Amino acid sequence: MEHIELFFKSIFIDNMVFSVFLGMCSYLAVSKKVATAVGLGAAVIFVLAITVPLNWLLDQYLLQPGALSWLGAEYADYDLSFLSFIMFIATIATMVQLVEIVVEKFSPSLYNSLGIFLPLIAVNCAILGGSLFMQSREIETLGLAFNYGVSSGIGWFLAILAIAAIREKIRYSNVPAPLRGLGITFIITGLMGIGFLSFGGMLTGGDEEEKPATETAINVNELETEKAKELADNTKIIE
Amino acid sequence: MGLKEKLHSFKEKNRNKKWIPAFNAIHTFLYLPNETTHNGTHIKAADDLKRTMNTVIMAMVPCLLFGMFNAGYQHHLALGEIQAVSGGFLSAEFWTLDNFMVGFWKIIPLVIVSYGVGLLIEFIFAIINKHEVEEGYLVTGMLVPLIVPIDIPLWMLAVAVIFGVVIGKEVFGGTGMNILNPALTIRAFLFFAYPTWMSGDKVWVHGADPRVQDLAAGAQPDAISGETILGSLAQNNTSMIDTTADIWNAFLGFIPGSIGETSTLLILLGGLFLIFSKIGSWRIMLSSVMGAIVMGLIFNFVADSGIISESSKFYGLMNTTFWHHLLIGGFAFGTVFMATDPVTASQTNKGKWIYGFLVGFISIMIRVFNPAYPEGVMLAILLMNVFAPTIDHYVIQGNVKKRMKRLKVKTA
């Protein structure tokens, strides 16, 4: 159940493109043809599926506060999490190199059509974002981390697939000249975002709406206690 | 010289003027233009864009008229001035002039604003882009008043129409080029920009808001406020579906809701008319109903087998009988008039089956699982509009592959 929920959530609700706006550069640039978009999307799924679990292992056994305790008791209070960015990027860059070699070997045509964007996956924010979200959301097991990587990759894949099909469809549309190209793509992305909003807040049971209310209530209480304290202080001074 | 010739010669004289598309639009609307295509290949057919659009509008007129009666009926009912209907579809309590006039004066301004603002933008864009004014907005302008709550302020409607027509349609080059259904874009804009006017339990009946204040001030709670069935079910409250909005009332349409969406019976008639005149796609309508039934059955199974407890917040909607889902809310209206939009739906036959099925499936899913949006049809159709080109692409690729194989077998 946990797996299904995470899977569904990271594809639709926390979609990489439409809810956190990550990986936009390659999403906008490589979405002119469906075939290319599918290739890039598959590469992103693959890279995410490998890097997120790898980074999970790194995070769990190297970076987290107390992660080094398997070395011995004297290492238990080491906190290396400031190294997260460097370590994650290193893993990602290595994996992307690997993917590049594999793609070049087995599908030269895809390799040529992806062009510069294949090596650029290394700096695709969706990939690093996946790892960082994995860290900040404290995903518990390796299996869940793998699930998270695959499903957020699928979410990104669906987004680029849909926009590529739309862009192929509107190729002969009479778009006003100033909007042609990137402009209309941005507008389409916004409209697609409206479609994806249908999943926003799903499975929450309205909790999201209630939370801010309680927070403000707490704040109000705090304010009131502070005011009361001030008042008390003032009265003391007066006395 | 008759008026027709006069108009024609006027048109010839001013051929190069900037505003001529605007004149042409009115001219075509009044008369069939007196000219034919001169060169190139052309298809002779009876159903041009104007006739197609008019057919859809004719299918919607019963819903509009019913909406006017229903607006007045719900208003009087909420104020406790009349009794609930008892005698079936032709009840005397419902079809009164009094009911009609209340609805008429509320709804006609919505129609005028929707058409006025939308057509104004169409005209401006046609003049700037130097193309003919297209008839596409005729249907959108009629759909928009039917899918908004009755008390929506007119300026909000105007803003939403401007957004929907400019961003949803004109930036893609006008009618036939858009990717999202413009009417639904307008409704989604309203929904996300002014949520308090578009959802909740007070907006669906004219005058319900002051009535609630009366109740709060201590008036006799002898009448319900204007809550939709889905709204009450989403709060796990099944009393409404058992009493005021039983199956029969929901089918005939004596329930609160958006103006045109309540009467499933009249929508069904409109749908049959569209299928009969071959304007609407029966594939989409049928598969969408199938999708909704499948999802409804799954939820019923989950609720019956006790996987989900009765206190769960999803229980009320899950336990609703699967075919009941088809009658309440905007499902019928969306399926018949929105999902079948030939521009934004899938274009291939196989694609239409997939598209329709997913529309029904996802709309019931959003209804049940998403407490923020009690009604899922609008967003389900918008989502599937986004994916329709993808579905088409793969259907076409599949056909291409099949034919290539056939060709290979033949030539080998």
XYZ file of C-alpha atoms in Angstrom:
651
model
C 0.000 0.000 0.000
C 2.814 2.352 0.925
C 4.501 1.579 -2.382
C 1.351 2.139 -4.425
C 0.686 5.434 -2.701
C 4.226 6.710 -3.234
C 4.148 5.572 -6.853
C 0.879 7.340 -7.614
C 1.889 10.404 -5.650
C 5.201 10.981 -7.363
C 3.814 10.452 -10.853
C 0.748 12.658 -10.635
C 0.535 14.725 -7.485
C 4.190 15.746 -7.053
C 4.881 15.687 -10.761
C 8.441 16.879 -11.414
C 7.398 19.287 -14.144
C 3.971 20.535 -13.175
C 4.187 20.717 -9.429
C 7.830 21.529 -8.651
C 8.944 22.864 -12.061
C 12.161 20.861 -12.273
C 13.917 19.747 -15.424
C 12.299 22.495 -17.452
C 15.268 23.201 -19.716
C 15.407 19.852 -21.441
C 11.618 19.568 -21.168
C 11.220 22.712 -23.245
C 14.111 22.138 -25.617
C 13.869 18.461 -26.557
C 10.096 18.233 -26.925
C 9.776 18.983 -30.617
C 9.363 15.374 -31.687
C 7.734 12.491 -29.875
C 10.460 9.974 -30.716
C 13.208 12.154 -29.247
C 11.109 12.994 -26.233
C 10.528 9.304 -25.556
C 14.266 8.663 -25.754
C 15.124 11.440 -23.354
C 12.267 10.496 -21.035
C 13.467 6.888 -20.924
C 16.999 8.086 -20.191
C 15.708 10.232 -17.331
C 13.721 7.316 -15.883
C 16.801 5.110 -16.110
C 19.140 7.630 -14.519
C 16.683 8.442 -11.733
C 16.049 4.758 -11.073
C 19.760 4.191 -10.506
C 20.893 7.411 -8.879
C 18.148 7.758 -6.280
C 18.776 4.350 -4.621
C 22.541 4.846 -4.897
C 22.295 8.239 -3.293
C 19.995 6.760 -0.698
C 22.739 4.309 0.240
C 25.281 7.143 0.322
C 22.993 9.235 2.440
C 22.205 6.393 4.806
C 25.729 5.097 5.354
C 27.925 8.127 4.799
C 26.262 11.487 4.937
C 23.458 11.558 7.468
C 24.182 12.664 11.007
C 25.241 9.449 12.717
C 25.486 7.531 9.465
C 29.081 6.556 10.073
C 28.300 4.632 13.239
C 28.959 1.350 11.414
C 32.658 2.284 11.497
C 32.688 2.360 15.228
C 31.327 4.251 18.177
C 33.798 7.132 17.874
C 32.375 8.040 14.435
C 28.750 8.038 15.588
C 28.360 11.800 15.928
C 29.882 12.736 12.585
C 27.613 14.765 10.320
C 28.768 14.852 6.719
C 25.512 16.073 5.206
C 27.248 19.241 3.966
C 28.837 16.948 1.378
C 25.443 15.917 -0.031
C 25.542 18.108 -3.113
C 29.019 17.063 -4.186
C 28.438 13.386 -3.570
C 25.056 13.343 -5.292
C 26.335 15.240 -8.313
C 29.303 12.908 -8.570
C 27.063 9.849 -8.587
C 24.762 11.425 -11.148
C 27.586 12.483 -13.455
C 29.047 8.992 -13.386
C 25.721 7.392 -14.162
C 25.033 9.807 -16.999
C 28.388 8.982 -18.556
C 27.432 5.338 -18.358
C 24.049 5.939 -19.997
C 25.707 7.960 -22.715
C 28.101 5.157 -23.550
C 25.292 2.607 -23.600
C 23.034 4.735 -25.795
C 25.815 5.529 -28.239
C 26.596 1.851 -28.559
C 23.079 0.523 -28.989
C 21.103 3.366 -30.596
C 23.308 5.794 -32.533
C 20.283 7.510 -34.097
C 18.821 8.332 -30.681
C 22.280 9.427 -29.561
C 22.484 11.863 -32.455
C 18.992 13.255 -32.006
C 19.453 13.803 -28.280
C 22.672 15.671 -29.015
C 23.996 17.804 -26.223
C 21.016 17.073 -23.982
C 22.156 13.606 -23.070
C 25.299 14.755 -21.257
C 23.204 17.635 -19.944
C 21.058 15.171 -17.997
C 23.945 15.367 -15.531
C 22.846 18.872 -14.683
C 19.137 18.248 -15.229
C 17.584 19.622 -12.070
C 14.975 16.860 -12.043
C 17.697 14.282 -11.411
C 19.420 16.149 -8.606
C 15.991 17.198 -7.363
C 14.972 13.557 -7.129
C 17.916 12.768 -4.905
C 17.482 15.854 -2.746
C 13.741 15.246 -2.312
C 14.577 11.675 -1.379
C 16.854 13.071 1.317
C 14.537 15.778 2.599
C 11.417 13.594 2.606
C 13.305 10.958 4.589
C 12.306 7.999 2.473
C 12.741 4.994 4.686
C 13.840 1.954 2.735
C 15.934 1.213 -0.317
C 12.885 -0.235 -2.050
C 10.910 2.960 -1.531
C 13.837 5.018 -2.784
C 13.960 2.935 -5.947
C 10.202 3.293 -6.305
C 10.486 7.046 -5.830
C 13.200 7.332 -8.481
C 11.293 5.301 -11.048
C 7.946 6.938 -10.469
C 9.153 10.523 -10.502
C 10.990 9.619 -13.699
C 7.745 8.297 -15.152
C 6.020 11.526 -14.168
C 8.626 13.526 -16.048
C 8.417 11.099 -18.962
C 4.633 11.527 -19.212
C 4.980 15.299 -19.143
C 7.525 15.471 -21.943
C 5.629 12.858 -23.952
C 2.388 14.826 -23.739
C 3.960 18.137 -24.649
C 5.867 16.598 -27.539
C 2.640 15.156 -28.976
C 0.913 18.511 -28.543
C 3.771 20.347 -30.235
C 3.623 17.930 -33.137
C -0.100 18.531 -33.354
C 0.140 22.323 -33.375
C 2.963 22.397 -35.891
C 0.598 23.682 -38.557
C -1.388 25.971 -36.280
C -1.461 29.633 -37.070
C 0.273 30.763 -33.885
C 0.913 34.534 -33.756
C 4.486 35.166 -34.916
C 5.895 36.549 -31.642
C 4.715 33.479 -29.746
C 6.087 30.819 -32.068
C 8.534 28.370 -30.577
C 9.315 28.782 -26.909
C 6.525 31.242 -26.133
C 3.677 28.962 -27.097
C 5.442 26.077 -25.358
C 5.382 27.995 -22.101
C 1.664 28.705 -22.556
C 0.977 25.034 -23.325
C 2.895 24.036 -20.217
C 0.750 26.349 -18.147
C -2.452 24.935 -19.618
C -1.209 21.393 -19.052
C -0.509 22.398 -15.476
C -4.234 23.201 -15.114
C -5.012 19.665 -16.257
C -2.590 18.214 -13.755
C -4.063 20.330 -10.972
C -6.844 17.768 -10.886
C -4.609 15.615 -8.732
C -3.498 18.395 -6.380
C -4.586 17.670 -2.842
C -5.661 14.147 -3.694
C -5.377 11.476 -0.988
C -4.901 14.131 1.634
C -8.433 14.079 2.945
C -8.489 17.847 3.237
C -5.656 17.851 5.732
C -3.840 20.502 3.790
C -6.676 22.905 4.230
C -6.808 22.351 7.937
C -3.105 22.714 8.646
C -2.706 26.436 7.968
C -5.689 27.133 10.178
C -4.112 25.378 13.170
C -0.787 27.071 12.489
C -2.339 30.494 12.505
C -4.217 29.575 15.630
C -0.930 28.668 17.303
C 0.608 31.884 16.079
C -2.272 33.863 17.454
C -1.888 32.093 20.767
C 1.825 32.793 20.810
C 1.209 36.408 19.970
C -1.301 36.660 22.741
C 1.038 35.070 25.285
C 3.797 37.407 24.139
C 1.522 40.368 24.485
C 0.474 39.173 27.886
C 4.138 38.861 28.873
C 4.851 42.345 27.613
C 1.898 43.668 29.496
C 3.051 41.893 32.620
C 6.569 43.289 32.178
C 5.210 46.761 31.642
C 3.057 46.579 34.712
C 6.083 45.345 36.701
C 8.113 48.302 35.469
C 5.315 50.642 36.370
C 5.116 49.128 39.764
C -32.385 45.498 -55.357
C -33.037 43.364 -52.344
C -31.233 43.567 -49.047
C -29.209 40.505 -49.920
C -27.724 42.033 -53.064
C -27.172 45.334 -51.325
C -25.149 43.641 -48.635
C -23.207 41.758 -51.266
C -22.313 44.849 -53.260
C -21.429 46.651 -50.027
C -19.029 43.844 -49.301
C -17.502 44.010 -52.770
C -17.017 47.762 -52.456
C -15.250 47.547 -49.103
C -13.210 44.466 -49.853
C -9.923 46.011 -48.726
C -11.127 47.692 -45.568
C -9.643 46.576 -42.283
C -12.926 45.825 -40.589
C -14.299 43.662 -43.377
C -13.943 40.353 -41.426
C -16.328 41.750 -38.822
C -18.867 42.601 -41.498
C -18.393 39.244 -43.175
C -19.057 37.459 -39.921
C -22.412 39.160 -39.439
C -23.202 38.696 -43.110
C -22.507 34.972 -43.002
C -24.497 34.672 -39.826
C -27.566 36.205 -41.464
C -27.283 34.832 -44.996
C -25.510 32.030 -46.734
C -22.840 33.933 -48.682
C -23.440 34.180 -52.390
C -20.104 32.820 -53.501
C -18.427 29.498 -54.132
C -14.884 28.267 -54.042
C -13.204 29.002 -57.362
C -10.175 26.806 -57.589
C -8.434 23.874 -55.984
C -9.898 20.682 -54.651
C -12.964 21.096 -52.530
C -15.457 18.866 -50.776
C -19.155 19.448 -51.143
C -20.920 18.806 -47.873
C -24.006 20.035 -46.104
C -22.474 20.424 -42.674
C -20.153 23.380 -42.605
C -18.843 24.793 -39.350
C -21.858 27.049 -38.901
C -24.336 24.206 -39.203
C -22.301 21.955 -36.915
C -22.196 24.622 -34.250
C -25.901 25.360 -34.583
C -26.740 21.680 -34.149
C -24.834 21.563 -30.887
C -26.564 24.724 -29.706
C -29.953 23.215 -30.520
C -29.032 20.180 -28.434
C -28.244 22.491 -25.522
C -31.342 24.672 -25.638
C -33.535 22.252 -23.614
C -30.890 22.215 -20.879
C -30.828 26.014 -20.874
C -34.608 26.316 -20.598
C -34.758 23.671 -17.908
C -31.949 25.500 -16.125
C -34.056 28.663 -16.042
C -37.019 26.855 -14.511
C -34.777 24.981 -12.112
C -33.003 28.160 -10.963
C -36.306 29.689 -9.975
C -37.554 26.453 -8.450
C -34.457 25.972 -6.303
C -34.581 29.622 -5.275
C -38.192 29.427 -4.129
C -37.621 26.040 -2.531
C -34.633 27.292 -0.558
C -36.658 30.249 0.691
C -39.399 27.867 1.722
C -42.010 29.514 -0.494
C -43.108 26.404 -2.401
C -43.310 22.677 -1.824
C -40.983 20.120 -3.357
C -42.173 18.556 -6.599
C -44.253 15.450 -6.269
C -45.800 14.632 -9.634
C -42.898 13.500 -11.791
C -41.329 15.430 -14.639
C -44.386 17.534 -15.488
C -45.178 18.629 -11.930
C -47.197 21.795 -11.761
C -44.992 23.135 -8.957
C -42.013 23.206 -11.249
C -43.180 24.585 -14.577
C -44.544 27.906 -13.365
C -43.988 31.287 -14.972
C -42.783 32.569 -11.631
C -39.946 30.038 -11.534
C -39.068 30.761 -15.121
C -38.850 34.530 -14.687
C -36.471 34.275 -11.723
C -34.166 32.036 -13.732
C -34.612 34.072 -16.896
C -33.457 37.324 -15.348
C -30.489 35.604 -13.721
C -29.334 33.573 -16.699
C -29.899 35.844 -19.685
C -27.263 38.351 -18.447
C -24.782 35.469 -18.159
C -25.496 34.449 -21.747
C -25.186 38.022 -22.996
C -21.894 38.629 -21.188
C -20.476 35.341 -22.361
C -21.361 35.921 -26.007
C -20.644 39.646 -25.970
C -17.179 39.483 -24.470
C -16.160 36.323 -26.320
C -17.318 37.478 -29.734
C -15.746 40.891 -29.204
C -12.377 39.215 -28.704
C -12.948 36.957 -31.695
C -13.699 40.000 -33.848
C -10.649 41.903 -32.626
C -8.363 38.962 -33.324
C -9.928 38.356 -36.719
C -9.342 41.961 -37.720
C -5.755 41.979 -36.449
C -4.913 38.629 -38.031
C -6.914 39.404 -41.179
C -8.848 36.175 -41.245
C -12.530 35.378 -41.205
C -14.353 35.283 -37.879
C -14.868 31.607 -37.099
C -18.064 30.210 -35.686
C -16.280 28.176 -33.023
C -17.214 30.533 -30.238
C -20.942 30.024 -30.778
C -20.870 26.731 -28.891
C -18.366 27.856 -26.257
C -20.410 30.961 -25.547
C -23.471 28.811 -24.974
C -21.649 26.227 -22.859
C -20.139 28.756 -20.497
C -23.374 30.015 -18.902
C -24.517 26.419 -18.504
C -21.550 25.312 -16.413
C -21.231 28.166 -13.930
C -23.083 28.652 -10.648
C -26.048 30.954 -10.961
C -24.875 33.741 -8.672
C -21.496 34.256 -10.308
C -20.755 38.005 -10.706
C -20.779 39.112 -14.327
C -17.351 40.745 -14.244
C -15.808 37.466 -13.079
C -17.413 35.692 -15.985
C -16.106 38.371 -18.336
C -12.535 38.070 -17.015
C -12.666 34.303 -17.309
C -14.033 34.462 -20.849
C -11.230 36.823 -21.859
C -8.664 34.444 -20.386
C -10.226 31.377 -21.934
C -10.603 32.818 -25.400
C -7.221 34.554 -25.582
C -4.946 32.088 -23.788
C -6.991 28.972 -24.447
C -7.734 29.543 -28.106
C -6.510 32.636 -29.922
C -2.815 32.208 -29.116
C -2.975 28.874 -30.916
C -4.467 30.484 -33.984
C -8.180 30.321 -33.309
C -10.897 27.733 -33.750
C -9.714 24.231 -34.445
C -6.186 24.767 -33.149
C -6.685 24.839 -29.385
C -5.494 22.001 -27.167
C -7.858 22.474 -24.235
C -11.614 22.857 -24.470
C -12.135 26.652 -24.191
C -15.342 26.390 -22.171
C -13.623 24.166 -19.638
C -10.584 26.434 -19.600
C -12.928 29.267 -18.669
C -14.525 27.201 -15.916
C -11.161 26.001 -14.611
C -9.946 29.593 -14.529
C -12.970 30.602 -12.464
C -12.558 27.543 -10.277
C -8.952 28.246 -9.351
C -9.089 32.032 -9.363
C -12.311 32.534 -7.397
C -12.818 29.282 -5.478
C -15.307 30.747 -3.018
C -17.662 31.577 -5.876
C -17.285 28.237 -7.582
C -17.592 25.627 -4.861
C -19.040 25.149 -1.449
C -22.614 24.872 -0.337
C -23.972 28.349 -0.956
C -23.330 29.211 -4.565
C -25.583 26.786 -6.388
C -28.937 28.311 -5.554
C -29.828 31.930 -6.224
C -30.398 33.677 -2.936
C -29.122 30.827 -0.793
C -26.414 32.912 0.805
C -28.708 35.426 2.522
C -30.908 32.497 3.496
C -28.026 30.912 5.364
C -27.497 34.161 7.209
C -31.176 34.130 8.147
C -30.777 30.643 9.508
C -27.734 31.684 11.478
C -29.745 34.574 12.882
C -32.292 32.151 14.208
C -34.816 31.603 11.441
C -36.633 28.290 11.267
C -34.403 25.755 9.559
C -37.207 24.434 7.412
C -35.295 24.485 4.153
C -31.958 23.243 2.965
C -29.210 25.511 1.786
C -28.008 25.200 -1.765
C -25.637 22.317 -1.417
C -24.980 19.913 -4.251
C -25.242 16.190 -3.680
C -21.577 15.661 -4.370
C -20.681 18.357 -1.883
C -22.676 16.672 0.840
C -21.361 13.229 -0.053
C -17.797 14.466 0.089
C -18.471 15.319 3.707
C -19.674 11.773 4.212
C -23.257 12.912 4.626
C -25.658 10.558 2.888
C -28.903 12.121 4.070
C -29.284 14.301 1.000
C -28.925 11.489 -1.487
C -31.577 9.545 0.407
C -34.150 12.327 0.600
C -34.140 15.482 -1.504
C -31.994 14.130 -4.269
C -33.135 10.579 -4.713
C -32.450 8.827 -7.996
C -35.613 10.018 -9.679
C -35.081 13.703 -8.857
C -31.458 13.485 -9.889
C -32.422 11.942 -13.210
C -35.105 14.518 -13.950
C -32.937 17.343 -12.666
C -34.774 18.871 -9.709
C -31.518 19.302 -7.795
C -29.143 22.201 -7.166
C -26.098 22.465 -9.392
C -24.576 24.443 -12.250
C -27.236 25.906 -14.505
C -27.358 23.360 -17.286
C -25.960 20.230 -15.703
C -28.806 19.016 -13.499
C -31.257 17.305 -15.805
C -29.755 14.041 -16.951
C -32.919 13.301 -18.936
C -32.617 16.383 -21.152
C -28.870 15.934 -21.541
C -29.548 12.381 -22.650
C -32.002 13.676 -25.244
C -29.435 16.238 -26.412
C -26.833 13.498 -26.594
C -29.093 11.277 -28.684
C -29.741 14.218 -30.982
C -25.990 14.781 -31.379
C -25.381 11.104 -32.080
C -28.279 10.966 -34.522
C -27.027 14.015 -36.430
C -23.506 12.530 -36.324
C -22.063 15.654 -34.726
C -21.065 14.127 -31.396
C -19.038 10.962 -31.202
C -20.992 8.029 -29.738
C -17.701 6.259 -29.146
C -16.576 8.867 -26.677
C -19.927 9.049 -24.897
C -20.265 5.282 -24.599
C -16.700 4.620 -23.542
C -16.817 7.437 -21.026
C -19.915 5.942 -19.405
C -18.166 2.583 -19.408
C -15.109 4.056 -17.722
C -17.243 5.639 -15.023
C -19.113 2.376 -14.443
C -15.903 0.378 -14.131
C -14.441 2.827 -11.626
C -17.743 2.974 -9.738
C -17.883 -0.822 -9.542
C -14.333 -0.973 -8.214
C -15.188 1.541 -5.499
C -18.421 -0.271 -4.649
C -16.486 -3.493 -4.322
C -13.950 -1.838 -2.031
C -16.696 -0.358 0.116
C -18.726 -3.566 0.282
C -15.865 -5.887 1.095
C -14.975 -3.838 4.143
C -11.453 -2.909 3.084
C -12.268 0.650 3.969
C -13.966 1.478 7.235
C -17.309 3.201 7.409
C -15.862 6.172 9.241
C -13.390 6.849 6.452
C -13.863 10.177 4.707
C -14.066 8.435 1.331
C -16.774 6.006 2.387
C -19.788 8.132 1.474
C -18.720 8.561 -2.135
C -17.333 5.055 -2.481
C -20.533 3.497 -1.296
C -22.642 5.421 -3.832
C -24.064 2.913 -6.275
C -22.083 2.949 -9.491
C -24.895 4.012 -11.785
C -25.944 6.717 -9.360
C -22.641 8.419 -10.116
C -23.784 8.878 -13.716
C -26.840 10.860 -12.666
C -25.412 13.305 -10.153
C -23.096 16.221 -10.714
C -21.853 17.292 -14.092
C -20.897 13.881 -15.374
C -23.635 13.593 -17.987
C -23.190 17.155 -19.215
C -19.430 16.838 -19.446
C -19.607 13.545 -21.266
C -22.134 14.671 -23.844
C -21.107 18.248 -24.550
C -17.513 18.651 -23.381
C -15.655 15.417 -23.898
C -16.979 15.088 -27.444
C -15.521 18.414 -28.571
C -14.057 17.331 -31.929
C -11.062 19.659 -31.682
C -9.632 18.658 -28.341
C -10.705 15.013 -28.162
C -8.785 12.211 -29.806
C -9.236 12.193 -33.552
C -8.778 8.507 -34.284
C -11.535 5.979 -33.630
C -9.443 3.716 -31.458
C -8.100 6.773 -29.677
C -11.656 7.906 -28.943
C -12.370 4.692 -27.062
C -9.268 5.092 -24.908
C -9.829 8.797 -24.392
C -13.474 8.414 -23.394
C -12.806 5.504 -21.088
C -10.116 7.449 -19.250
C -12.343 10.522 -18.958
C -15.008 8.498 -17.163
C -12.505 6.562 -15.097
C -10.546 9.577 -13.890
C -13.567 11.758 -13.227
C -15.051 9.266 -10.783
C -11.615 8.773 -9.244
C -11.176 12.512 -8.653
C -14.694 12.700 -7.250
C -13.974 10.065 -4.644
C -10.343 10.631 -3.770
C -9.942 14.363 -4.030
C -11.791 16.152 -1.250
C -10.692 19.529 -2.600
C -12.744 19.052 -5.777
C -16.120 17.409 -5.285
C -16.661 17.430 -9.019
C -14.069 15.677 -11.161
C -15.470 15.758 -14.652
C -14.080 19.145 -15.628
C -10.540 18.334 -14.574
C -10.671 14.811 -15.959
C -11.607 16.127 -19.392
C -8.927 18.815 -19.243
C -6.339 16.207 -18.278
C -7.378 13.928 -21.106
C -7.326 16.887 -23.522
C -3.665 17.173 -22.608
C -3.061 13.505 -23.384
C -5.303 13.204 -26.441
C -2.510 14.053 -28.930
C -0.305 11.415 -27.287
C -3.014 8.771 -27.643
C -3.539 9.762 -31.272
C 0.157 9.625 -31.972
C 0.449 6.051 -30.760
C -2.733 4.894 -32.488
C -1.431 6.299 -35.759
C 2.008 4.784 -35.231
C 0.335 1.432 -34.579
C -1.630 1.706 -37.820
C 1.476 2.670 -39.750
C 3.310 -0.339 -38.380
C 0.432 -2.663 -39.223
C 0.291 -1.425 -42.797
C 4.036 -1.638 -43.228
C 3.837 -5.263 -42.196
C 1.006 -5.891 -44.635
C 3.004 -4.224 -47.376
C 5.987 -6.394 -46.619
C 3.891 -9.555 -46.797
C 2.408 -8.431 -50.103
C 5.647 -7.477 -51.793
C 7.641 -10.423 -50.490
